[in-house]
Structures are given as structure tokens and as C-alpha cells.
PDB file of C-alpha atoms (C1' of nucleotides) in Angstrom:
ATOM      1  CA  UNK A   1     108.066  10.946  25.945  1.00 92.00           C
ATOM      2  CA  UNK A   2     108.831  11.315  29.648  1.00 95.00           C
ATOM      3  CA  UNK A   3     106.542  13.015  32.140  1.00 98.00           C
ATOM      4  CA  UNK A   4     107.003  13.529  35.890  1.00 98.00           C
ATOM      5  CA  UNK A   5     104.739  14.733  38.681  1.00 98.00           C
ATOM      6  CA  UNK A   6     105.671  15.500  42.283  1.00 98.00           C
ATOM      7  CA  UNK A   7     103.508  15.838  45.383  1.00 98.00           C
ATOM      8  CA  UNK A   8     104.865  17.659  48.459  1.00 98.00           C
ATOM      9  CA  UNK A   9     103.222  18.971  51.601  1.00 98.00           C
ATOM     10  CA  UNK A  10     105.380  22.063  52.034  1.00 98.00           C
ATOM     11  CA  UNK A  11     104.025  23.429  55.355  1.00 98.00           C
ATOM     12  CA  UNK A  12     104.154  27.125  54.324  1.00 98.00           C
ATOM     13  CA  UNK A  13     105.366  27.864  50.800  1.00 98.00           C
ATOM     14  CA  UNK A  14     106.614  31.326  51.775  1.00 98.00           C
ATOM     15  CA  UNK A  15     108.829  30.058  54.574  1.00 98.00           C
ATOM     16  CA  UNK A  16     110.046  27.125  52.460  1.00 98.00           C
ATOM     17  CA  UNK A  17     110.664  28.824  49.136  1.00 98.00           C
ATOM     18  CA  UNK A  18     114.439  28.121  49.407  1.00 98.00           C
ATOM     19  CA  UNK A  19     113.930  24.347  49.634  1.00 98.00           C
ATOM     20  CA  UNK A  20     111.249  24.391  46.918  1.00 98.00           C
ATOM     21  CA  UNK A  21     113.865  26.028  44.685  1.00 98.00           C
ATOM     22  CA  UNK A  22     116.480  23.491  45.816  1.00 98.00           C
ATOM     23  CA  UNK A  23     114.108  20.670  44.889  1.00 98.00           C
ATOM     24  CA  UNK A  24     113.240  22.164  41.500  1.00 98.00           C
ATOM     25  CA  UNK A  25     116.910  22.638  40.551  1.00 98.00           C
ATOM     26  CA  UNK A  26     117.535  19.027  41.399  1.00 98.00           C
ATOM     27  CA  UNK A  27     114.439  17.190  40.136  1.00 98.00           C
ATOM     28  CA  UNK A  28     112.760  19.499  37.591  1.00 98.00           C
ATOM     29  CA  UNK A  29     109.400  17.670  37.575  1.00 98.00           C
ATOM     30  CA  UNK A  30     106.988  18.672  34.808  1.00 98.00           C
ATOM     31  CA  UNK A  31     104.284  19.261  37.413  1.00 98.00           C
ATOM     32  CA  UNK A  32     104.753  20.070  41.107  1.00 98.00           C
ATOM     33  CA  UNK A  33     101.724  19.805  43.406  1.00 98.00           C
ATOM     34  CA  UNK A  34     102.055  21.506  46.774  1.00 98.00           C
ATOM     35  CA  UNK A  35      99.818  21.223  49.838  1.00 98.00           C
ATOM     36  CA  UNK A  36      99.634  23.362  52.967  1.00 98.00           C
ATOM     37  CA  UNK A  37     100.848  26.464  51.176  1.00 98.00           C
ATOM     38  CA  UNK A  38      99.327  28.385  54.118  1.00 98.00           C
ATOM     39  CA  UNK A  39      98.739  31.632  52.249  1.00 98.00           C
ATOM     40  CA  UNK A  40      96.196  33.529  50.198  1.00 98.00           C
ATOM     41  CA  UNK A  41      96.528  33.422  46.401  1.00 98.00           C
ATOM     42  CA  UNK A  42      97.886  36.976  46.329  1.00 97.00           C
ATOM     43  CA  UNK A  43     100.626  36.049  48.840  1.00 98.00           C
ATOM     44  CA  UNK A  44     101.924  33.074  46.808  1.00 98.00           C
ATOM     45  CA  UNK A  45     105.504  33.555  45.496  1.00 98.00           C
ATOM     46  CA  UNK A  46     104.488  33.330  41.818  1.00 98.00           C
ATOM     47  CA  UNK A  47     107.333  35.284  40.289  1.00 98.00           C
ATOM     48  CA  UNK A  48     110.365  33.286  41.499  1.00 98.00           C
ATOM     49  CA  UNK A  49     108.670  30.000  40.596  1.00 98.00           C
ATOM     50  CA  UNK A  50     107.579  31.207  37.161  1.00 98.00           C
ATOM     51  CA  UNK A  51     111.161  32.320  36.515  1.00 98.00           C
ATOM     52  CA  UNK A  52     112.295  28.756  37.263  1.00 98.00           C
ATOM     53  CA  UNK A  53     110.136  27.437  34.424  1.00 98.00           C
ATOM     54  CA  UNK A  54     106.775  26.905  36.117  1.00 98.00           C
ATOM     55  CA  UNK A  55     104.863  29.392  34.013  1.00 98.00           C
ATOM     56  CA  UNK A  56     101.485  27.781  34.600  1.00 98.00           C
ATOM     57  CA  UNK A  57     100.359  27.980  38.205  1.00 98.00           C
ATOM     58  CA  UNK A  58      96.883  27.486  39.580  1.00 98.00           C
ATOM     59  CA  UNK A  59      96.130  27.642  43.239  1.00 98.00           C
ATOM     60  CA  UNK A  60      93.423  27.489  45.849  1.00 98.00           C
ATOM     61  CA  UNK A  61      94.698  29.557  48.747  1.00 98.00           C
ATOM     62  CA  UNK A  62      93.483  30.455  52.220  1.00 97.00           C
ATOM     63  CA  UNK A  63      94.816  32.772  54.891  1.00 97.00           C
ATOM     64  CA  UNK A  64      97.144  30.908  57.251  1.00 97.00           C
ATOM     65  CA  UNK A  65      95.828  27.372  56.764  1.00 97.00           C
ATOM     66  CA  UNK A  66      95.626  24.578  54.186  1.00 98.00           C
ATOM     67  CA  UNK A  67      95.896  25.673  50.549  1.00 98.00           C
ATOM     68  CA  UNK A  68      96.927  23.693  47.448  1.00 98.00           C
ATOM     69  CA  UNK A  69      98.801  24.693  44.295  1.00 98.00           C
ATOM     70  CA  UNK A  70      99.671  23.077  40.957  1.00 98.00           C
ATOM     71  CA  UNK A  71     102.839  24.396  39.277  1.00 98.00           C
ATOM     72  CA  UNK A  72     103.434  23.267  35.711  1.00 98.00           C
ATOM     73  CA  UNK A  73     105.899  23.618  32.867  1.00 98.00           C
ATOM     74  CA  UNK A  74     103.173  22.555  30.430  1.00 97.00           C
ATOM     75  CA  UNK A  75      99.992  24.577  29.825  1.00 98.00           C
ATOM     76  CA  UNK A  76      97.308  23.815  32.344  1.00 97.00           C
ATOM     77  CA  UNK A  77      93.686  24.807  32.580  1.00 98.00           C
ATOM     78  CA  UNK A  78      91.866  24.850  35.875  1.00 97.00           C
ATOM     79  CA  UNK A  79      89.175  22.210  36.056  1.00 98.00           C
ATOM     80  CA  UNK A  80      87.515  22.512  39.458  1.00 98.00           C
ATOM     81  CA  UNK A  81      87.955  23.370  43.121  1.00 97.00           C
ATOM     82  CA  UNK A  82      85.650  21.225  45.227  1.00 97.00           C
ATOM     83  CA  UNK A  83      84.566  22.524  48.637  1.00 97.00           C
ATOM     84  CA  UNK A  84      84.555  19.169  50.432  1.00 98.00           C
ATOM     85  CA  UNK A  85      82.153  19.104  53.420  1.00 97.00           C
ATOM     86  CA  UNK A  86      80.994  22.606  52.453  1.00 97.00           C
ATOM     87  CA  UNK A  87      83.158  24.310  55.080  1.00 97.00           C
ATOM     88  CA  UNK A  88      85.067  26.652  52.758  1.00 96.00           C
ATOM     89  CA  UNK A  89      88.521  25.085  53.272  1.00 97.00           C
ATOM     90  CA  UNK A  90      91.102  25.250  50.445  1.00 98.00           C
ATOM     91  CA  UNK A  91      91.815  21.522  50.254  1.00 98.00           C
ATOM     92  CA  UNK A  92      91.352  20.590  46.589  1.00 98.00           C
ATOM     93  CA  UNK A  93      92.082  21.855  43.110  1.00 98.00           C
ATOM     94  CA  UNK A  94      92.104  20.034  39.788  1.00 98.00           C
ATOM     95  CA  UNK A  95      93.403  20.879  36.343  1.00 98.00           C
ATOM     96  CA  UNK A  96      93.590  19.401  32.852  1.00 98.00           C
ATOM     97  CA  UNK A  97      96.661  19.264  30.632  1.00 98.00           C
ATOM     98  CA  UNK A  98      97.769  17.467  27.484  1.00 97.00           C
ATOM     99  CA  UNK A  99     100.792  15.238  27.098  1.00 94.00           C
ATOM    100  CA  UNK A 100     101.311  13.766  23.634  1.00 88.00           C
ATOM    101  CA  UNK A 101      97.897  12.598  22.525  1.00 91.00           C
ATOM    102  CA  UNK A 102      96.571  12.229  26.071  1.00 96.00           C
ATOM    103  CA  UNK A 103      94.311  14.494  28.077  1.00 98.00           C
ATOM    104  CA  UNK A 104      95.003  14.103  31.779  1.00 98.00           C
ATOM    105  CA  UNK A 105      93.101  15.497  34.747  1.00 98.00           C
ATOM    106  CA  UNK A 106      95.186  16.013  37.886  1.00 98.00           C
ATOM    107  CA  UNK A 107      93.646  16.306  41.354  1.00 98.00           C
ATOM    108  CA  UNK A 108      95.643  17.828  44.221  1.00 98.00           C
ATOM    109  CA  UNK A 109      94.270  17.067  47.722  1.00 98.00           C
ATOM    110  CA  UNK A 110      94.965  18.033  51.296  1.00 98.00           C
ATOM    111  CA  UNK A 111      92.752  15.773  53.416  1.00 98.00           C
ATOM    112  CA  UNK A 112      92.043  16.950  57.010  1.00 98.00           C
ATOM    113  CA  UNK A 113      94.476  15.551  59.593  1.00 98.00           C
ATOM    114  CA  UNK A 114      91.619  14.646  61.928  1.00 98.00           C
ATOM    115  CA  UNK A 115      92.892  15.688  65.371  1.00 97.00           C
ATOM    116  CA  UNK A 116      94.138  13.315  68.069  1.00 96.00           C
ATOM    117  CA  UNK A 117      91.127  11.353  69.286  1.00 97.00           C
ATOM    118  CA  UNK A 118      89.798   8.771  66.766  1.00 97.00           C
ATOM    119  CA  UNK A 119      86.181   9.148  67.871  1.00 97.00           C
ATOM    120  CA  UNK A 120      83.812  11.495  66.061  1.00 96.00           C
ATOM    121  CA  UNK A 121      81.489  11.798  69.075  1.00 96.00           C
ATOM    122  CA  UNK A 122      84.162  13.622  71.086  1.00 95.00           C
ATOM    123  CA  UNK A 123      86.371  14.965  68.265  1.00 97.00           C
ATOM    124  CA  UNK A 124      84.590  16.835  65.442  1.00 96.00           C
ATOM    125  CA  UNK A 125      87.858  17.045  63.470  1.00 97.00           C
ATOM    126  CA  UNK A 126      87.855  13.252  63.158  1.00 98.00           C
ATOM    127  CA  UNK A 127      84.251  13.371  61.947  1.00 97.00           C
ATOM    128  CA  UNK A 128      85.234  16.012  59.389  1.00 98.00           C
ATOM    129  CA  UNK A 129      88.025  13.760  58.095  1.00 98.00           C
ATOM    130  CA  UNK A 130      85.692  10.750  57.768  1.00 98.00           C
ATOM    131  CA  UNK A 131      83.067  12.872  55.981  1.00 98.00           C
ATOM    132  CA  UNK A 132      85.726  14.234  53.630  1.00 98.00           C
ATOM    133  CA  UNK A 133      86.898  10.707  52.754  1.00 98.00           C
ATOM    134  CA  UNK A 134      83.268   9.633  52.279  1.00 98.00           C
ATOM    135  CA  UNK A 135      82.770  12.453  49.773  1.00 98.00           C
ATOM    136  CA  UNK A 136      85.931  11.389  47.897  1.00 98.00           C
ATOM    137  CA  UNK A 137      84.290   8.029  47.124  1.00 98.00           C
ATOM    138  CA  UNK A 138      82.369   9.719  44.291  1.00 98.00           C
ATOM    139  CA  UNK A 139      85.602  10.555  42.446  1.00 98.00           C
ATOM    140  CA  UNK A 140      86.062   8.392  39.338  1.00 98.00           C
ATOM    141  CA  UNK A 141      89.518   7.737  37.899  1.00 98.00           C
ATOM    142  CA  UNK A 142      88.254   7.056  34.406  1.00 94.00           C
ATOM    143  CA  UNK A 143      86.076   9.465  32.448  1.00 92.00           C
ATOM    144  CA  UNK A 144      85.621   9.264  28.665  1.00 94.00           C
ATOM    145  CA  UNK A 145      88.701  10.529  26.818  1.00 96.00           C
ATOM    146  CA  UNK A 146      90.473  11.760  29.952  1.00 98.00           C
ATOM    147  CA  UNK A 147      93.005   9.893  32.108  1.00 98.00           C
ATOM    148  CA  UNK A 148      93.507  10.920  35.751  1.00 98.00           C
ATOM    149  CA  UNK A 149      96.216  11.398  38.326  1.00 98.00           C
ATOM    150  CA  UNK A 150      95.375  12.032  41.985  1.00 98.00           C
ATOM    151  CA  UNK A 151      98.053  13.250  44.368  1.00 98.00           C
ATOM    152  CA  UNK A 152      98.296  14.817  47.759  1.00 98.00           C
ATOM    153  CA  UNK A 153      98.604  14.601  51.494  1.00 98.00           C
ATOM    154  CA  UNK A 154      95.738  12.205  52.206  1.00 98.00           C
ATOM    155  CA  UNK A 155      96.704  12.017  55.911  1.00 98.00           C
ATOM    156  CA  UNK A 156      96.015   8.259  55.953  1.00 98.00           C
ATOM    157  CA  UNK A 157      98.610   5.465  55.863  1.00 98.00           C
ATOM    158  CA  UNK A 158      96.452   2.621  54.507  1.00 98.00           C
ATOM    159  CA  UNK A 159      98.726  -0.461  54.596  1.00 98.00           C
ATOM    160  CA  UNK A 160     100.512  -2.276  57.439  1.00 98.00           C
ATOM    161  CA  UNK A 161     103.928  -1.271  56.173  1.00 98.00           C
ATOM    162  CA  UNK A 162     102.888   2.335  55.582  1.00 98.00           C
ATOM    163  CA  UNK A 163     103.590   2.864  59.314  1.00 98.00           C
ATOM    164  CA  UNK A 164     106.522   1.971  61.544  1.00 97.00           C
ATOM    165  CA  UNK A 165     104.360  -0.258  63.765  1.00 97.00           C
ATOM    166  CA  UNK A 166     100.974  -1.458  62.526  1.00 98.00           C
ATOM    167  CA  UNK A 167     100.028  -2.816  65.953  1.00 97.00           C
ATOM    168  CA  UNK A 168     100.978   0.336  67.864  1.00 97.00           C
ATOM    169  CA  UNK A 169      99.298   2.604  65.324  1.00 98.00           C
ATOM    170  CA  UNK A 170      95.855   0.949  65.105  1.00 98.00           C
ATOM    171  CA  UNK A 171      94.316   3.484  67.514  1.00 97.00           C
ATOM    172  CA  UNK A 172      96.342   6.422  66.219  1.00 98.00           C
ATOM    173  CA  UNK A 173      94.622   8.829  63.839  1.00 98.00           C
ATOM    174  CA  UNK A 174      95.920   8.192  60.273  1.00 98.00           C
ATOM    175  CA  UNK A 175      96.003   4.403  60.669  1.00 98.00           C
ATOM    176  CA  UNK A 176      92.707   3.443  62.373  1.00 98.00           C
ATOM    177  CA  UNK A 177      90.631   0.796  60.556  1.00 98.00           C
ATOM    178  CA  UNK A 178      87.784   3.230  59.807  1.00 98.00           C
ATOM    179  CA  UNK A 179      90.254   5.518  57.999  1.00 98.00           C
ATOM    180  CA  UNK A 180      92.280   2.857  56.172  1.00 98.00           C
ATOM    181  CA  UNK A 181      89.103   1.053  55.067  1.00 98.00           C
ATOM    182  CA  UNK A 182      87.625   4.374  53.984  1.00 98.00           C
ATOM    183  CA  UNK A 183      90.628   5.220  51.842  1.00 98.00           C
ATOM    184  CA  UNK A 184      90.671   1.714  50.355  1.00 98.00           C
ATOM    185  CA  UNK A 185      86.999   2.234  49.446  1.00 98.00           C
ATOM    186  CA  UNK A 186      87.842   5.555  47.747  1.00 98.00           C
ATOM    187  CA  UNK A 187      90.432   3.701  45.641  1.00 98.00           C
ATOM    188  CA  UNK A 188      88.202   0.742  44.811  1.00 98.00           C
ATOM    189  CA  UNK A 189      84.991   2.669  44.106  1.00 98.00           C
ATOM    190  CA  UNK A 190      86.844   5.193  41.967  1.00 98.00           C
ATOM    191  CA  UNK A 191      88.945   2.629  40.114  1.00 98.00           C
ATOM    192  CA  UNK A 192      92.268   4.166  41.189  1.00 98.00           C
ATOM    193  CA  UNK A 193      95.736   2.577  41.131  1.00 98.00           C
ATOM    194  CA  UNK A 194      98.147   3.158  44.034  1.00 98.00           C
ATOM    195  CA  UNK A 195     101.243   3.936  41.944  1.00 98.00           C
ATOM    196  CA  UNK A 196     103.664   4.036  44.885  1.00 98.00           C
ATOM    197  CA  UNK A 197     102.715   0.480  45.807  1.00 98.00           C
ATOM    198  CA  UNK A 198     102.824  -0.604  42.179  1.00 96.00           C
ATOM    199  CA  UNK A 199     106.508   0.257  42.357  1.00 94.00           C
ATOM    200  CA  UNK A 200     107.361  -0.701  45.968  1.00 97.00           C
ATOM    201  CA  UNK A 201     105.984  -4.056  47.278  1.00 98.00           C
ATOM    202  CA  UNK A 202     103.410  -3.847  50.091  1.00 98.00           C
ATOM    203  CA  UNK A 203     105.779  -5.928  52.271  1.00 98.00           C
ATOM    204  CA  UNK A 204     108.389  -3.104  52.323  1.00 98.00           C
ATOM    205  CA  UNK A 205     108.258  -0.149  54.700  1.00 98.00           C
ATOM    206  CA  UNK A 206     107.528   3.075  52.841  1.00 98.00           C
ATOM    207  CA  UNK A 207     107.172   6.484  54.515  1.00 98.00           C
ATOM    208  CA  UNK A 208     106.749  10.070  53.303  1.00 98.00           C
ATOM    209  CA  UNK A 209     106.387  11.859  56.659  1.00 98.00           C
ATOM    210  CA  UNK A 210     108.404  11.963  59.895  1.00 98.00           C
ATOM    211  CA  UNK A 211     107.175  13.957  62.895  1.00 98.00           C
ATOM    212  CA  UNK A 212     108.879  17.181  63.959  1.00 98.00           C
ATOM    213  CA  UNK A 213     108.527  15.989  67.538  1.00 96.00           C
ATOM    214  CA  UNK A 214     111.129  13.204  67.429  1.00 95.00           C
ATOM    215  CA  UNK A 215     114.507  14.005  68.950  1.00 94.00           C
ATOM    216  CA  UNK A 216     116.198  12.386  65.965  1.00 96.00           C
ATOM    217  CA  UNK A 217     113.671  11.657  63.188  1.00 97.00           C
ATOM    218  CA  UNK A 218     116.163   9.592  61.189  1.00 97.00           C
ATOM    219  CA  UNK A 219     117.367   7.399  64.058  1.00 97.00           C
ATOM    220  CA  UNK A 220     113.828   6.787  65.346  1.00 97.00           C
ATOM    221  CA  UNK A 221     112.495   6.320  61.780  1.00 97.00           C
ATOM    222  CA  UNK A 222     108.908   6.329  63.008  1.00 97.00           C
ATOM    223  CA  UNK A 223     107.500   7.406  59.663  1.00 98.00           C
ATOM    224  CA  UNK A 224     104.149   7.122  57.951  1.00 98.00           C
ATOM    225  CA  UNK A 225     103.093   7.060  54.269  1.00 98.00           C
ATOM    226  CA  UNK A 226     100.607   9.930  54.283  1.00 98.00           C
ATOM    227  CA  UNK A 227     101.330  11.259  50.780  1.00 98.00           C
ATOM    228  CA  UNK A 228     100.062   9.415  47.734  1.00 98.00           C
ATOM    229  CA  UNK A 229     100.118   9.270  43.944  1.00 98.00           C
ATOM    230  CA  UNK A 230      97.237   7.449  42.265  1.00 98.00           C
ATOM    231  CA  UNK A 231      96.216   7.152  38.632  1.00 98.00           C
ATOM    232  CA  UNK A 232      93.588   5.731  36.351  1.00 98.00           C
ATOM    233  CA  UNK A 233      94.454   2.142  35.287  1.00 98.00           C
ATOM    234  CA  UNK A 234      95.376   3.134  31.711  1.00 97.00           C
ATOM    235  CA  UNK A 235      98.444   5.063  32.960  1.00 98.00           C
ATOM    236  CA  UNK A 236      99.759   2.218  35.160  1.00 98.00           C
ATOM    237  CA  UNK A 237     101.761   0.430  32.432  1.00 98.00           C
ATOM    238  CA  UNK A 238     103.616   3.661  31.660  1.00 98.00           C
ATOM    239  CA  UNK A 239     104.945   4.268  35.182  1.00 98.00           C
ATOM    240  CA  UNK A 240     108.735   4.190  35.004  1.00 98.00           C
ATOM    241  CA  UNK A 241     109.707   5.016  38.583  1.00 98.00           C
ATOM    242  CA  UNK A 242     108.684   6.396  41.954  1.00 98.00           C
ATOM    243  CA  UNK A 243     111.109   8.450  43.998  1.00 98.00           C
ATOM    244  CA  UNK A 244     110.577   9.320  47.661  1.00 98.00           C
ATOM    245  CA  UNK A 245     113.195  11.990  48.390  1.00 98.00           C
ATOM    246  CA  UNK A 246     113.864  11.087  52.027  1.00 98.00           C
ATOM    247  CA  UNK A 247     116.944  13.309  52.220  1.00 98.00           C
ATOM    248  CA  UNK A 248     114.700  16.399  51.902  1.00 98.00           C
ATOM    249  CA  UNK A 249     113.556  15.707  55.480  1.00 98.00           C
ATOM    250  CA  UNK A 250     117.120  16.635  56.508  1.00 98.00           C
ATOM    251  CA  UNK A 251     117.346  19.863  54.505  1.00 98.00           C
ATOM    252  CA  UNK A 252     117.568  23.246  56.199  1.00 97.00           C
ATOM    253  CA  UNK A 253     114.231  24.190  57.844  1.00 97.00           C
ATOM    254  CA  UNK A 254     112.491  21.131  56.377  1.00 98.00           C
ATOM    255  CA  UNK A 255     108.846  20.286  55.917  1.00 98.00           C
ATOM    256  CA  UNK A 256     107.807  17.220  57.933  1.00 98.00           C
ATOM    257  CA  UNK A 257     106.764  15.663  54.575  1.00 98.00           C
ATOM    258  CA  UNK A 258     109.140  14.784  51.724  1.00 98.00           C
ATOM    259  CA  UNK A 259     108.512  15.102  47.974  1.00 98.00           C
ATOM    260  CA  UNK A 260     107.286  12.028  46.089  1.00 98.00           C
ATOM    261  CA  UNK A 261     107.779  11.935  42.318  1.00 98.00           C
ATOM    262  CA  UNK A 262     106.227   9.612  39.729  1.00 98.00           C
ATOM    263  CA  UNK A 263     107.882   9.432  36.313  1.00 98.00           C
ATOM    264  CA  UNK A 264     105.995   8.065  33.313  1.00 98.00           C
ATOM    265  CA  UNK A 265     107.385   7.114  29.938  1.00 97.00           C
ATOM    266  CA  UNK A 266     104.708   7.137  27.268  1.00 93.00           C
TER     267      UNK A 266
ATOM    268  C1'  DA B   1     106.607   8.154  79.733  1.00 54.03           C
ATOM    269  C1'  DT B   2     101.402  11.184  77.238  1.00 54.03           C
ATOM    270  C1'  DG B   3     105.436  15.055  75.949  1.00 54.03           C
ATOM    271  C1'  DG B   4     107.779  16.309  72.123  1.00 54.03           C
ATOM    272  C1'  DT B   5     108.259  20.652  67.488  1.00 54.03           C
ATOM    273  C1'  DG B   6     106.791  23.954  64.047  1.00 54.03           C
ATOM    274  C1'  DG B   7     103.696  27.492  61.534  1.00 54.03           C
ATOM    275  C1'  DC B   8     100.573  31.350  61.713  1.00 54.03           C
ATOM    276  C1'  DA B   9      95.194  34.117  62.023  1.00 54.03           C
ATOM    277  C1'  DT B  10     100.866  34.207  67.306  1.00 54.03           C
ATOM    278  C1'  DC B  11     100.078  34.010  73.894  1.00 54.03           C
ATOM    279  C1'  DG B  12      95.846  29.725  71.145  1.00 54.03           C
ATOM    280  C1'  DC B  13      94.970  26.850  67.411  1.00 54.03           C
ATOM    281  C1'  DC B  14      96.253  23.613  64.020  1.00 54.03           C
ATOM    282  C1'  DA B  15      99.281  20.052  62.377  1.00 54.03           C
TER     283       DA B  15
END
DNA sequence: ATGGTGGCATCGCCA
């Protein structure tokens, strides 16, 4: 039995509905996790997406900012929406579904970007990001009888080859040591597997995001791996492939992030 | 060389 899950920071689901539809027609993942939907729950384009086969949709929305959604072809029950840092942001939602004989919990995250200055004493947004990551360290991949998948825009590129220049990025928010070590701690304390790096060696460049500010994003290729797919160790052996759909960065009115899909064969 | 672009709560803030 095959099963696929996609994560995609869509940067406004209402504005980008045409490319979400384009992606669905092409890839048809079983579950599609979106971040930065940038709308309230009642503004989410439920009907067109349900008509395309995603009958089960749960979402944590917010007016204008953040917001995460899980769209599924298979029945899904909402598990939890954690208010990280207690600030009322819509940055997490989790759900449970069944696939064959397995029960799987899926977490969808949008971690704060953290602003420009990597110093919490002058930039509270950086402090918020570090506190958010600290709180994620409590999240366990393995709970009795339930496997886990964690996806989302984690806004941290943890490895050297997750950025175009490790040396030039060390003081840039998303790749500072305090962030990359923090995210590594979240993975190690929680017992999570980095599925993208299980499939693509750590020595190879791997990006999921290219800035809007480059004159020619493709020629410059100054990308970062900010989007991630993790799982509990029991699912690792069943990973069949990882696809980073780089061409979506060149679609009409693109998001600055591209979809990443993990396919399992159980 | 310290901007550049894009979205929305739109003329400021966030990414």
C-alpha cells in the first residue's frame, strides 16, 4: 500500500488556489499540509479542494497571518492545536488517521521566521523563535500504538548543505548555531528521523525555499532547506521516495517555498 | 553593495 504526504508553505491559500490545484492534479498526495494560509477558517476555499478529492480538511486559521491546514483523501480526526509560546498564533495543528493497520499522528508546523537580527536582546521575534523551538523539544515521535509524521515550514536550515553558503549564512537567521543546534535537539530528544536527509545525502545541496528578492532566483540559486518531513523511526524503512518540486518555484505567481512530498510503501 | 519582492490587518508590518 502506497501513501504520500506533502508539505508546502503556500503564502496565502486564497491567492494561490490556482497553483494548489495545479499541484494536486499533478501529484495527488494522500495528505497535503499547507502553512501560511493567511486566512480565517471561514475564508478557506474548502469547496474547490473538497471537490478535488480532499474531503477531510482540518485547519487552524488566523486573520491575515500564519495559519496551517491538513487536507486529506483519507478520514482524519483532529488531535490537537498547540498554542506555542501562549501568544495565540495559528502555527500548529495535528491529526490522526489510519493507513492499513497503522495509526499515524501528523503534526503540521509553521515555526516563527525570527526577524532579521539573531539576538534576542534586541529582536523579540528571534527570542520568540528560540522559545518556540525550545517548546518543541517536548514532542515525542513515538507514543504507544501510534506512529508519527511531522512536517512544516520550520524556518531553520540545520545542515551545512541546507544553505547555499554555510560560512556566509552563520550569522543569518535560519542558519545560526543556536537555531540549528536547537532544531537538532528537537529531533534527538523527540526521537525523530529527518526523512529528506534519509533520502538525499547530507553532502548534497538541498533547498526548498528561494527568496522573492533575487533578480533571478534560479540563476542565483541561493536557496535554503526550511521545509521538513520527519517521522518516527518505525516508518523510516517504508520511505520510498522524497520529491522536492523545484519547478513550482517558477509557476505563475509562485510561493517562495516549493512542495516537498514523501511517499511510503507499506 | 545592506537593497531587493510579495502578502495583507495595506501607506506599516511581516516574511
